[in-house]
mmCIF file of C-alpha atoms in Angstrom:
data_model
loop_
_atom_site.group_PDB
_atom_site.id
_atom_site.type_symbol
_atom_site.label_atom_id
_atom_site.label_comp_id
_atom_site.label_asym_id
_atom_site.label_seq_id
_atom_site.Cartn_x
_atom_site.Cartn_y
_atom_site.Cartn_z
ATOM 1 C CA ALA C 1 20.127 5.268 -15.932
ATOM 2 C CA GLN C 2 19.243 6.956 -12.670
ATOM 3 C CA SER C 3 17.954 4.954 -9.519
ATOM 4 C CA VAL C 4 16.431 6.057 -5.798
ATOM 5 C CA THR C 5 17.371 4.689 -2.672
ATOM 6 C CA GLN C 6 15.169 4.896 0.593
ATOM 7 C CA LEU C 7 17.455 3.994 3.561
ATOM 8 C CA ASP C 8 13.811 3.274 5.756
ATOM 9 C CA SER C 9 11.578 1.011 5.243
ATOM 10 C CA GLN C 10 9.430 1.815 8.015
ATOM 11 C CA VAL C 11 9.546 4.630 10.358
ATOM 12 C CA PRO C 12 7.869 4.607 13.374
ATOM 13 C CA VAL C 13 7.701 8.343 15.414
ATOM 14 C CA PHE C 14 5.898 9.415 18.235
ATOM 15 C CA GLU C 15 3.052 12.522 17.503
ATOM 16 C CA GLU C 16 4.531 15.602 17.801
ATOM 17 C CA ALA C 17 8.125 14.513 17.503
ATOM 18 C CA PRO C 18 10.132 14.648 14.524
ATOM 19 C CA VAL C 19 10.722 12.311 11.555
ATOM 20 C CA GLU C 20 13.401 12.408 8.665
ATOM 21 C CA LEU C 21 12.868 10.029 5.318
ATOM 22 C CA ARG C 22 15.915 9.830 4.006
ATOM 23 C CA CYS C 23 16.675 9.476 -0.278
ATOM 24 C CA ASN C 24 19.916 8.686 -2.158
ATOM 25 C CA TYR C 25 19.818 8.495 -5.836
ATOM 26 C CA SER C 26 22.488 7.747 -8.521
ATOM 27 C CA SER C 27 22.787 9.737 -11.848
ATOM 28 C CA SER C 28 25.048 10.347 -14.281
ATOM 29 C CA VAL C 29 23.018 13.265 -15.582
ATOM 30 C CA SER C 30 21.467 16.468 -13.957
ATOM 31 C CA VAL C 31 18.176 15.188 -12.326
ATOM 32 C CA TYR C 32 15.082 16.803 -11.211
ATOM 33 C CA LEU C 33 13.394 15.326 -7.284
ATOM 34 C CA PHE C 34 10.717 14.773 -6.300
ATOM 35 C CA TRP C 35 8.925 13.693 -2.778
ATOM 36 C CA TYR C 36 5.388 11.521 -2.850
ATOM 37 C CA VAL C 37 3.190 10.696 -0.858
ATOM 38 C CA GLN C 38 0.123 7.740 -0.582
ATOM 39 C CA TYR C 39 -2.169 7.572 1.510
ATOM 40 C CA PRO C 40 -4.553 4.151 2.361
ATOM 41 C CA ASN C 41 -6.358 3.041 -0.364
ATOM 42 C CA GLN C 42 -5.260 6.105 -2.898
ATOM 43 C CA GLY C 43 -3.156 6.635 -6.171
ATOM 44 C CA LEU C 44 0.068 8.921 -5.008
ATOM 45 C CA GLN C 45 0.342 12.897 -4.450
ATOM 46 C CA LEU C 46 2.795 15.166 -5.147
ATOM 47 C CA LEU C 47 4.708 16.516 -1.777
ATOM 48 C CA LEU C 48 7.030 18.849 -2.974
ATOM 49 C CA LYS C 49 9.482 19.004 -5.752
ATOM 50 C CA TYR C 50 13.204 20.195 -6.622
ATOM 51 C CA LEU C 51 14.350 21.765 -9.918
ATOM 52 C CA SER C 52 16.727 24.192 -9.634
ATOM 53 C CA GLY C 53 17.830 27.095 -7.339
ATOM 54 C CA SER C 54 17.415 26.449 -3.078
ATOM 55 C CA THR C 55 18.122 23.788 -2.019
ATOM 56 C CA LEU C 56 15.836 23.974 1.283
ATOM 57 C CA VAL C 57 11.983 22.934 -0.901
ATOM 58 C CA LYS C 58 8.889 23.250 0.836
ATOM 59 C CA GLY C 59 5.764 21.451 0.354
ATOM 60 C CA ILE C 60 2.514 20.419 1.513
ATOM 61 C CA ASN C 61 1.431 19.897 5.189
ATOM 62 C CA GLY C 62 4.403 21.527 6.664
ATOM 63 C CA PHE C 63 7.040 18.877 4.398
ATOM 64 C CA GLU C 64 10.358 20.250 3.389
ATOM 65 C CA ALA C 65 13.570 18.475 1.429
ATOM 66 C CA GLU C 66 16.473 19.881 1.117
ATOM 67 C CA PHE C 67 18.770 19.023 -1.679
ATOM 68 C CA ASN C 68 22.898 17.886 -1.357
ATOM 69 C CA LYS C 69 24.461 17.295 -4.805
ATOM 70 C CA SER C 70 27.668 16.290 -3.068
ATOM 71 C CA GLN C 71 25.908 13.392 -0.886
ATOM 72 C CA THR C 72 22.475 12.868 -3.598
ATOM 73 C CA SER C 73 20.604 13.240 -0.616
ATOM 74 C CA PHE C 74 17.002 14.626 -1.162
ATOM 75 C CA HIS C 75 16.355 14.307 2.305
ATOM 76 C CA LEU C 76 12.214 14.821 3.757
ATOM 77 C CA ARG C 77 11.631 16.464 6.765
ATOM 78 C CA LYS C 78 8.804 17.559 8.844
ATOM 79 C CA PRO C 79 9.770 19.490 12.426
ATOM 80 C CA SER C 80 5.890 17.913 13.832
ATOM 81 C CA VAL C 81 3.835 14.969 12.600
ATOM 82 C CA HIS C 82 0.129 13.943 13.486
ATOM 83 C CA ILE C 83 -1.299 11.179 12.666
ATOM 84 C CA SER C 84 -2.598 12.239 9.827
ATOM 85 C CA ASP C 85 0.582 11.994 8.276
ATOM 86 C CA THR C 86 0.315 8.285 8.762
ATOM 87 C CA ALA C 87 1.096 7.183 5.101
ATOM 88 C CA GLU C 88 3.611 5.513 2.480
ATOM 89 C CA TYR C 89 6.120 7.996 1.337
ATOM 90 C CA PHE C 90 7.788 8.206 -2.579
ATOM 91 C CA CYS C 91 11.352 9.710 -3.323
ATOM 92 C CA ALA C 92 11.824 9.741 -7.493
ATOM 93 C CA VAL C 93 14.325 11.036 -9.939
ATOM 94 C CA SER C 94 14.192 12.134 -13.513
ATOM 95 C CA ARG C 95 16.385 13.610 -15.674
ATOM 96 C CA SER C 96 16.333 17.396 -15.973
ATOM 97 C CA THR C 97 16.018 16.873 -20.065
ATOM 98 C CA GLY C 98 14.644 14.804 -22.101
ATOM 99 C CA GLY C 99 13.255 12.877 -18.968
ATOM 100 C CA PHE C 100 9.942 11.725 -19.918
ATOM 101 C CA LYS C 101 10.194 9.052 -16.903
ATOM 102 C CA THR C 102 10.131 9.195 -13.268
ATOM 103 C CA ILE C 103 12.355 6.732 -11.533
ATOM 104 C CA PHE C 104 10.952 5.631 -8.321
ATOM 105 C CA GLY C 105 12.516 4.470 -4.816
ATOM 106 C CA ALA C 106 10.525 1.118 -2.842
ATOM 107 C CA GLY C 107 8.773 3.696 -0.102
ATOM 108 C CA THR C 108 9.126 4.582 3.472
ATOM 109 C CA ARG C 109 6.049 3.697 5.069
ATOM 110 C CA LEU C 110 5.977 6.523 8.086
ATOM 111 C CA PHE C 111 3.806 4.935 11.128
ATOM 112 C CA VAL C 112 2.437 8.234 13.340
ATOM 113 C CA LYS C 113 1.791 6.365 16.902
ATOM 114 C CA ALA C 114 -0.466 8.510 19.290
ATOM 115 C CA ASN W 1 -12.586 16.953 -10.936
ATOM 116 C CA ALA W 2 -12.260 14.010 -12.299
ATOM 117 C CA GLY W 3 -8.805 14.236 -13.446
ATOM 118 C CA VAL W 4 -7.435 10.044 -13.543
ATOM 119 C CA THR W 5 -9.697 8.048 -14.047
ATOM 120 C CA GLN W 6 -9.129 3.921 -13.932
ATOM 121 C CA THR W 7 -11.276 1.130 -14.465
ATOM 122 C CA PRO W 8 -11.871 -1.594 -13.223
ATOM 123 C CA LYS W 9 -10.764 -0.588 -9.402
ATOM 124 C CA PHE W 10 -10.279 -4.777 -8.819
ATOM 125 C CA GLN W 11 -9.641 -7.605 -10.386
ATOM 126 C CA VAL W 12 -9.646 -10.966 -10.244
ATOM 127 C CA LEU W 13 -8.471 -13.210 -13.810
ATOM 128 C CA LYS W 14 -7.832 -16.897 -14.063
ATOM 129 C CA THR W 15 -4.145 -17.936 -15.607
ATOM 130 C CA GLY W 16 -3.512 -17.086 -19.463
ATOM 131 C CA GLN W 17 -6.889 -14.475 -19.152
ATOM 132 C CA SER W 18 -6.795 -11.110 -21.214
ATOM 133 C CA MET W 19 -7.836 -7.765 -20.079
ATOM 134 C CA THR W 20 -7.970 -4.459 -20.732
ATOM 135 C CA LEU W 21 -7.312 -1.790 -18.530
ATOM 136 C CA GLN W 22 -8.831 1.346 -19.139
ATOM 137 C CA CYS W 23 -7.432 5.406 -18.517
ATOM 138 C CA ALA W 24 -8.661 8.605 -19.122
ATOM 139 C CA GLN W 25 -7.506 12.373 -17.411
ATOM 140 C CA ASP W 26 -10.018 15.268 -18.232
ATOM 141 C CA MET W 27 -6.747 18.162 -17.945
ATOM 142 C CA ASN W 28 -5.550 18.048 -21.161
ATOM 143 C CA HIS W 29 -2.099 16.492 -20.422
ATOM 144 C CA ASN W 30 0.245 15.175 -22.930
ATOM 145 C CA SER W 31 2.174 12.743 -21.802
ATOM 146 C CA MET W 32 0.115 9.751 -19.344
ATOM 147 C CA TYR W 33 2.418 6.335 -18.181
ATOM 148 C CA TRP W 34 1.296 3.282 -16.417
ATOM 149 C CA TYR W 35 3.192 1.884 -13.454
ATOM 150 C CA ARG W 36 2.472 -1.204 -11.251
ATOM 151 C CA GLN W 37 3.551 -0.815 -7.657
ATOM 152 C CA ASP W 38 4.638 -4.007 -5.492
ATOM 153 C CA PRO W 39 5.755 -4.674 -1.650
ATOM 154 C CA GLY W 40 9.244 -2.790 -1.531
ATOM 155 C CA MET W 41 9.686 -2.022 -5.397
ATOM 156 C CA GLY W 42 7.695 1.260 -5.130
ATOM 157 C CA LEU W 43 6.523 2.457 -8.796
ATOM 158 C CA ARG W 44 8.065 0.270 -11.642
ATOM 159 C CA LEU W 45 7.320 1.704 -15.181
ATOM 160 C CA ILE W 46 5.729 -0.548 -17.614
ATOM 161 C CA TYR W 47 5.081 1.771 -20.886
ATOM 162 C CA TYR W 48 4.698 5.829 -21.139
ATOM 163 C CA SER W 49 3.003 7.751 -23.944
ATOM 164 C CA ALA W 50 4.980 11.333 -24.548
ATOM 165 C CA SER W 51 2.139 12.524 -26.156
ATOM 166 C CA GLU W 52 -0.570 11.283 -28.474
ATOM 167 C CA GLY W 53 0.233 8.657 -31.263
ATOM 168 C CA THR W 54 3.976 7.748 -29.362
ATOM 169 C CA THR W 55 3.967 4.902 -26.495
ATOM 170 C CA ASP W 56 7.510 3.687 -25.246
ATOM 171 C CA LYS W 57 8.460 0.751 -23.166
ATOM 172 C CA GLY W 58 9.438 1.861 -19.865
ATOM 173 C CA GLU W 59 11.268 -0.268 -16.985
ATOM 174 C CA VAL W 60 9.020 -3.432 -17.264
ATOM 175 C CA PRO W 61 7.504 -4.232 -20.277
ATOM 176 C CA ASN W 62 7.047 -7.735 -21.156
ATOM 177 C CA GLY W 63 3.596 -9.400 -21.273
ATOM 178 C CA TYR W 64 1.729 -5.956 -21.186
ATOM 179 C CA ASN W 65 0.725 -3.334 -24.397
ATOM 180 C CA VAL W 66 -1.236 -0.005 -24.491
ATOM 181 C CA SER W 67 -2.660 1.898 -26.823
ATOM 182 C CA ARG W 68 -2.885 5.858 -26.750
ATOM 183 C CA LEU W 69 -5.760 5.769 -27.784
ATOM 184 C CA ASN W 70 -6.373 9.578 -28.308
ATOM 185 C CA LYS W 71 -5.371 12.774 -25.646
ATOM 186 C CA ARG W 72 -7.035 11.659 -23.282
ATOM 187 C CA GLU W 73 -7.073 7.750 -22.941
ATOM 188 C CA PHE W 74 -4.250 5.453 -22.640
ATOM 189 C CA SER W 75 -5.173 1.521 -22.037
ATOM 190 C CA LEU W 76 -2.967 -0.582 -21.241
ATOM 191 C CA ARG W 77 -3.649 -5.330 -22.046
ATOM 192 C CA LEU W 78 -2.225 -7.834 -20.167
ATOM 193 C CA GLU W 79 -3.225 -10.490 -23.352
ATOM 194 C CA SER W 80 -2.032 -13.837 -21.409
ATOM 195 C CA ALA W 81 -1.908 -12.458 -17.929
ATOM 196 C CA ALA W 82 0.235 -14.671 -15.729
ATOM 197 C CA PRO W 83 0.583 -14.606 -11.693
ATOM 198 C CA SER W 84 3.553 -12.552 -12.040
ATOM 199 C CA GLN W 85 1.441 -9.986 -12.716
ATOM 200 C CA THR W 86 -0.675 -9.625 -9.330
ATOM 201 C CA SER W 87 -0.028 -5.981 -8.516
ATOM 202 C CA VAL W 88 -1.424 -2.390 -8.165
ATOM 203 C CA TYR W 89 -1.413 -0.606 -11.880
ATOM 204 C CA PHE W 90 -1.565 3.199 -11.435
ATOM 205 C CA CYS W 91 -2.536 5.094 -14.336
ATOM 206 C CA ALA W 92 -0.824 8.711 -14.427
ATOM 207 C CA SER W 93 0.008 11.704 -16.870
ATOM 208 C CA SER W 94 2.071 14.732 -16.874
ATOM 209 C CA ASP W 95 1.217 18.591 -17.040
ATOM 210 C CA ILE W 96 4.285 19.346 -18.528
ATOM 211 C CA GLN W 97 5.701 17.280 -21.734
ATOM 212 C CA GLY W 98 8.062 14.674 -20.223
ATOM 213 C CA GLY W 99 9.017 13.744 -16.786
ATOM 214 C CA VAL W 100 9.521 16.413 -15.415
ATOM 215 C CA GLY W 101 6.412 18.084 -14.886
ATOM 216 C CA LYS W 102 4.260 17.435 -11.514
ATOM 217 C CA LEU W 103 2.390 13.154 -12.493
ATOM 218 C CA PHE W 104 -1.563 12.878 -11.346
ATOM 219 C CA PHE W 105 -2.260 9.265 -10.240
ATOM 220 C CA GLY W 106 -5.476 7.878 -10.506
ATOM 221 C CA SER W 107 -6.461 5.780 -7.726
ATOM 222 C CA GLY W 108 -5.406 2.424 -8.755
ATOM 223 C CA THR W 109 -6.467 -1.681 -10.163
ATOM 224 C CA GLN W 110 -5.663 -4.048 -7.465
ATOM 225 C CA LEU W 111 -5.567 -6.967 -9.988
ATOM 226 C CA SER W 112 -4.967 -10.440 -9.143
ATOM 227 C CA VAL W 113 -4.083 -13.317 -11.337
ATOM 228 C CA LEU W 114 -4.831 -17.340 -10.172
#
């Protein structure tokens, strides 16, 4: 079975500062990795995904994530955040073969302060 | 584009009452999912339907039933609601059969069971 651990429940940061949201996963099989964002009172939307190939993945809104197989991590980064990035961010994992289930982490709430 | 549509958006039930949450997608996706979101626990999969005519249990299926009515519609039923089922429920669909694909989410149903 797969599991996901998001190491920070809340991350406060000032506008224009860099941010890193940490995610570790556990799996005995090969997996695909995702980051989703949830703005207040909305459903989730995909930020980026890693399926194979380059370990550095670029997504929407200037976010990127790096897949590190040896450390089983998939941390999300943005070099300069905006107020509008305030949201909850979810790391997720699914099996790379026969994977009908996507397992989500508990979420990290990003607060961007002026 | 409507995408994934859930109804109702809000619902208050008394313990023991029943109700059905409706979900429809207009993207011709094969796979559909029901998740619940609770504070500090991320999203947990209740049931999923890999394709029309099939349904399977997820992580937390107890107290729920589902029906894949056709390719577009996937409903979630609570037969006898309990306070532990107070949550926000999300329906999702996937553009590739299985969990590999991007999940498209509805805007959610906030359910309170008194």
